[in-house]
Amino acid sequence: GAGVSQTPSNKVTEKGKYVELRCDPISGHTALYWYRQSLGQGPEFLIYFQGTGAADDSGLPNDRFFAVRPEGSVSTLKIQRTERGDSAVYLCASSLGGFNTGELFFGEGSRLTVL
Amino acid sequence: AQKVTQAQTEISVVEKEDVTLDCVYETRDTTYYLFWYKQPPSGELVFLIRRNSFDEQNEISGRYSWNFQKSTSSFNFTITASQVVDSAVYFCALRGGFKTIFGAGTRLFVKA
């Protein structure tokens, strides 16, 4: 498709389990971002990729969270030993990259519920 | 540190009323970008406008207009003659460097 694609759209898991969330950005977009949005809040920055490398991972809350983008396109956000507080909508966005553009194109998000 | 504040949590108006959504930002960067995004009930964030720190010209796009004032670090968004379809959560965002941070959002209800 033409937009940012995220899978799964919904994920329910039990506390302590491992979860992977996938993002397929717009073709040609070199910059990719992960955000987390809790109910009633704005998107909270997690990590930014330029190409294959994580240029800024300062928003990852702790070492249970990790993200990769091995070929500079699809990205996977990985959460180990999930906790109830990880429940949120995880948003992926992409952009053309570089400083002059800035506009982000968002996917519909992956809603994670940790029971 | 960068920060975006949207003091209005929820606004409710009747159709055809004008409404202004406030946004105040903090940054030490001299070059930065400001944005507004709309998040309808379906959930996907949609880009509305971008403004760079060197361009304080106000902008109008149909029923939407934006007022950027560096002196007060504000980037307010006005919807003229609001419509039910304008009901959504609106986010103001700030980008300095490569990271974009968002405010908490303002939920707008437009009643018929």
CSV table of C-alpha atoms in Angstrom, one decimal:
chain,number,residue,atom,x,y,z
A,1,GLY,CA,0.0,0.0,0.0
A,2,ALA,CA,1.0,3.6,-0.2
A,3,GLY,CA,0.9,4.4,3.5
A,4,VAL,CA,2.7,3.3,6.6
A,5,SER,CA,1.6,-0.2,7.5
A,6,GLN,CA,1.7,-1.6,11.1
A,7,THR,CA,1.0,-5.1,12.2
A,8,PRO,CA,-0.7,-6.4,14.2
A,9,SER,CA,-3.4,-3.8,14.7
A,10,ASN,CA,-4.2,-5.4,18.0
A,11,LYS,CA,-2.2,-7.6,20.3
A,12,VAL,CA,-3.3,-9.0,23.6
A,13,THR,CA,-0.6,-10.7,25.7
A,14,GLU,CA,0.0,-11.8,29.2
A,15,LYS,CA,2.4,-10.2,31.6
A,16,GLY,CA,6.0,-11.4,31.2
A,17,LYS,CA,5.6,-12.4,27.5
A,18,TYR,CA,7.6,-11.2,24.6
A,19,VAL,CA,6.0,-9.1,21.8
A,20,GLU,CA,7.1,-7.9,18.4
A,21,LEU,CA,5.4,-5.1,16.5
A,22,ARG,CA,6.1,-4.5,12.9
A,23,CYS,CA,6.2,-1.3,10.8
A,24,ASP,CA,6.5,-1.1,7.0
A,25,PRO,CA,7.2,2.6,6.1
A,26,ILE,CA,6.3,4.4,2.9
A,27,SER,CA,8.6,3.3,0.1
A,28,GLY,CA,11.6,5.7,-0.2
A,29,HIS,CA,11.3,7.1,3.3
A,30,THR,CA,14.6,6.8,5.0
A,31,ALA,CA,13.6,8.1,8.4
A,32,LEU,CA,11.4,5.9,10.7
A,33,TYR,CA,10.1,6.7,14.1
A,34,TRP,CA,8.4,4.8,16.9
A,35,TYR,CA,6.1,6.5,19.3
A,36,ARG,CA,3.9,5.3,22.2
A,37,GLN,CA,0.5,6.8,22.9
A,38,SER,CA,-1.3,6.1,26.1
A,39,LEU,CA,-5.0,6.9,26.5
A,40,GLY,CA,-5.6,10.6,26.5
A,41,GLN,CA,-2.0,11.5,25.9
A,42,GLY,CA,0.0,12.7,23.0
A,43,PRO,CA,2.5,10.5,21.2
A,44,GLU,CA,5.6,9.9,23.2
A,45,PHE,CA,8.9,9.6,21.3
A,46,LEU,CA,10.7,6.2,21.6
A,47,ILE,CA,13.3,5.9,18.8
A,48,TYR,CA,14.3,7.3,15.5
A,49,PHE,CA,16.1,5.5,12.6
A,50,GLN,CA,17.9,7.1,9.8
A,51,GLY,CA,18.5,4.2,7.4
A,52,THR,CA,19.5,1.1,9.3
A,53,GLY,CA,20.9,2.8,12.3
A,54,ALA,CA,19.1,4.1,15.4
A,55,ALA,CA,20.1,7.7,15.4
A,56,ASP,CA,18.3,8.5,18.6
A,57,ASP,CA,16.9,5.9,21.1
A,58,SER,CA,16.7,8.3,24.0
A,59,GLY,CA,12.9,7.7,24.4
A,60,LEU,CA,13.1,3.9,25.0
A,61,PRO,CA,11.9,3.6,28.6
A,62,ASN,CA,14.2,0.7,29.7
A,63,ASP,CA,16.2,-2.2,28.4
A,64,ARG,CA,13.1,-4.3,27.8
A,65,PHE,CA,12.5,-2.3,24.7
A,66,PHE,CA,14.5,-2.7,21.6
A,67,ALA,CA,14.0,-1.9,17.9
A,68,VAL,CA,15.7,-2.9,14.7
A,69,ARG,CA,15.7,-1.9,11.1
A,70,PRO,CA,18.2,-4.3,9.5
A,71,GLU,CA,17.7,-3.4,5.8
A,72,GLY,CA,16.6,0.3,6.2
A,73,SER,CA,13.0,-0.4,5.5
A,74,VAL,CA,10.8,-2.5,7.7
A,75,SER,CA,11.3,-2.0,11.5
A,76,THR,CA,10.4,-4.2,14.4
A,77,LEU,CA,9.8,-3.0,17.9
A,78,LYS,CA,10.5,-5.7,20.5
A,79,ILE,CA,9.3,-5.7,24.0
A,80,GLN,CA,10.6,-8.3,26.5
A,81,ARG,CA,9.0,-9.4,29.7
A,82,THR,CA,6.0,-7.2,29.1
A,83,GLU,CA,4.3,-5.4,32.0
A,84,ARG,CA,0.8,-4.0,32.3
A,85,GLY,CA,2.2,-0.5,32.1
A,86,ASP,CA,3.4,-1.3,28.5
A,87,SER,CA,-0.3,-1.3,27.4
A,88,ALA,CA,-0.6,1.5,24.8
A,89,VAL,CA,-0.9,2.2,21.1
A,90,TYR,CA,2.4,2.0,19.5
A,91,LEU,CA,2.7,4.3,16.5
A,92,CYS,CA,5.1,4.1,13.7
A,93,ALA,CA,5.8,7.1,11.4
A,94,SER,CA,8.1,7.6,8.5
A,95,SER,CA,9.4,10.6,6.6
A,96,LEU,CA,11.7,11.5,3.7
A,97,GLY,CA,14.5,12.1,6.0
A,98,GLY,CA,16.9,15.0,6.4
A,99,PHE,CA,16.1,18.1,8.3
A,100,ASN,CA,14.2,20.1,5.8
A,101,THR,CA,11.1,17.9,5.5
A,102,GLY,CA,10.1,17.0,9.0
A,103,GLU,CA,6.5,16.0,8.2
A,104,LEU,CA,5.7,12.6,9.6
A,105,PHE,CA,3.4,10.1,8.0
A,106,PHE,CA,1.8,7.8,10.6
A,107,GLY,CA,0.4,4.3,10.5
A,108,GLU,CA,-2.8,3.3,12.3
A,109,GLY,CA,-0.9,1.9,15.2
A,110,SER,CA,-0.6,-1.4,17.1
A,111,ARG,CA,-2.7,-1.5,20.2
A,112,LEU,CA,-0.9,-3.6,22.8
A,113,THR,CA,-2.8,-4.8,25.9
A,114,VAL,CA,-0.9,-6.6,28.6
A,115,LEU,CA,-3.1,-8.6,31.0
B,1,ALA,CA,14.8,20.9,26.9
B,2,GLN,CA,11.9,21.0,24.4
B,3,LYS,CA,8.3,21.1,25.5
B,4,VAL,CA,4.9,21.6,23.9
B,5,THR,CA,2.0,22.6,26.1
B,6,GLN,CA,-1.7,22.4,25.0
B,7,ALA,CA,-3.5,23.8,28.0
B,8,GLN,CA,-7.0,23.0,26.6
B,9,THR,CA,-7.8,19.4,27.3
B,10,GLU,CA,-11.3,19.5,25.7
B,11,ILE,CA,-13.3,22.0,23.8
B,12,SER,CA,-16.9,21.7,22.9
B,13,VAL,CA,-18.6,24.0,20.3
B,14,VAL,CA,-21.7,24.1,18.3
B,15,GLU,CA,-21.4,23.8,14.6
B,16,LYS,CA,-20.6,27.0,12.7
B,17,GLU,CA,-18.8,28.5,15.8
B,18,ASP,CA,-15.2,29.6,15.4
B,19,VAL,CA,-12.7,27.8,17.8
B,20,THR,CA,-9.1,28.4,18.6
B,21,LEU,CA,-6.7,25.8,19.8
B,22,ASP,CA,-3.8,27.0,21.8
B,23,CYS,CA,-0.2,25.8,21.7
B,24,VAL,CA,2.8,27.1,23.6
B,25,TYR,CA,6.3,25.7,23.1
B,26,GLU,CA,9.7,25.8,24.6
B,27,THR,CA,13.0,25.2,22.8
B,28,ARG,CA,16.6,26.5,22.9
B,29,ASP,CA,17.1,25.8,19.2
B,30,THR,CA,17.2,28.7,16.9
B,31,THR,CA,16.0,26.6,14.0
B,32,TYR,CA,13.0,24.4,14.6
B,33,TYR,CA,9.7,23.4,13.0
B,34,LEU,CA,6.2,23.5,14.4
B,35,PHE,CA,3.3,21.3,13.3
B,36,TRP,CA,-0.3,20.6,13.8
B,37,TYR,CA,-1.7,17.1,13.4
B,38,LYS,CA,-5.3,15.9,13.5
B,39,GLN,CA,-6.3,12.5,15.0
B,40,PRO,CA,-9.8,11.6,14.1
B,41,PRO,CA,-11.8,8.9,15.9
B,42,SER,CA,-10.3,6.3,13.5
B,43,GLY,CA,-7.0,6.9,15.1
B,44,GLU,CA,-4.5,7.7,12.4
B,45,LEU,CA,-2.6,11.0,12.9
B,46,VAL,CA,-2.9,13.3,9.9
B,47,PHE,CA,-0.5,16.2,9.1
B,48,LEU,CA,-2.1,19.6,8.8
B,49,ILE,CA,0.6,22.2,8.7
B,50,ARG,CA,4.3,22.9,9.2
B,51,ARG,CA,5.9,26.2,10.1
B,52,ASN,CA,9.6,26.9,10.4
B,53,SER,CA,11.1,29.2,13.0
B,54,PHE,CA,12.0,31.9,10.5
B,55,ASP,CA,8.6,32.3,9.0
B,56,GLU,CA,6.1,34.1,11.2
B,57,GLN,CA,3.6,34.7,8.4
B,58,ASN,CA,0.2,33.6,9.4
B,59,GLU,CA,-1.4,31.0,7.1
B,60,ILE,CA,-4.9,30.4,6.0
B,61,SER,CA,-6.1,27.2,4.3
B,62,GLY,CA,-9.8,27.2,3.8
B,63,ARG,CA,-11.5,27.2,7.2
B,64,TYR,CA,-8.2,26.7,8.9
B,65,SER,CA,-5.7,29.4,10.0
B,66,TRP,CA,-2.6,29.4,12.0
B,67,ASN,CA,-1.0,32.2,14.1
B,68,PHE,CA,2.7,31.8,14.9
B,69,GLN,CA,4.2,34.3,17.3
B,70,LYS,CA,7.8,33.8,18.3
B,71,SER,CA,7.6,36.6,20.9
B,72,THR,CA,5.1,34.5,22.9
B,73,SER,CA,6.3,31.1,21.7
B,74,SER,CA,2.8,30.3,20.5
B,75,PHE,CA,1.4,28.6,17.5
B,76,ASN,CA,-2.3,28.7,17.7
B,77,PHE,CA,-4.8,27.1,15.3
B,78,THR,CA,-8.2,28.5,14.5
B,79,ILE,CA,-11.1,26.7,12.8
B,80,THR,CA,-13.7,29.0,11.3
B,81,ALA,CA,-17.3,27.9,11.0
B,82,SER,CA,-16.6,24.6,12.6
B,83,GLN,CA,-18.2,21.4,11.3
B,84,VAL,CA,-19.1,18.1,12.9
B,85,VAL,CA,-16.3,16.5,10.8
B,86,ASP,CA,-13.8,18.7,12.6
B,87,SER,CA,-14.4,16.6,15.8
B,88,ALA,CA,-11.0,15.0,16.6
B,89,VAL,CA,-8.0,15.4,18.8
B,90,TYR,CA,-5.6,18.0,17.6
B,91,PHE,CA,-1.9,17.8,18.4
B,92,CYS,CA,0.7,20.6,18.3
B,93,ALA,CA,4.2,19.3,17.7
B,94,LEU,CA,7.8,20.7,17.8
B,95,ARG,CA,10.8,19.4,15.9
B,96,GLY,CA,14.4,20.6,16.6
B,97,GLY,CA,16.9,18.3,15.0
B,98,PHE,CA,15.4,15.0,14.1
B,99,LYS,CA,13.1,14.4,17.0
B,100,THR,CA,9.5,15.5,17.0
B,101,ILE,CA,7.7,15.9,20.3
B,102,PHE,CA,4.0,16.3,20.8
B,103,GLY,CA,1.7,18.1,23.1
B,104,ALA,CA,-0.9,16.2,25.1
B,105,GLY,CA,-3.6,17.2,22.5
B,106,THR,CA,-6.9,19.1,22.6
B,107,ARG,CA,-10.0,17.1,22.0
B,108,LEU,CA,-12.5,19.1,20.0
B,109,PHE,CA,-16.2,18.2,20.0
B,110,VAL,CA,-18.4,19.9,17.4
B,111,LYS,CA,-22.0,19.4,18.0
B,112,ALA,CA,-24.6,19.7,15.3
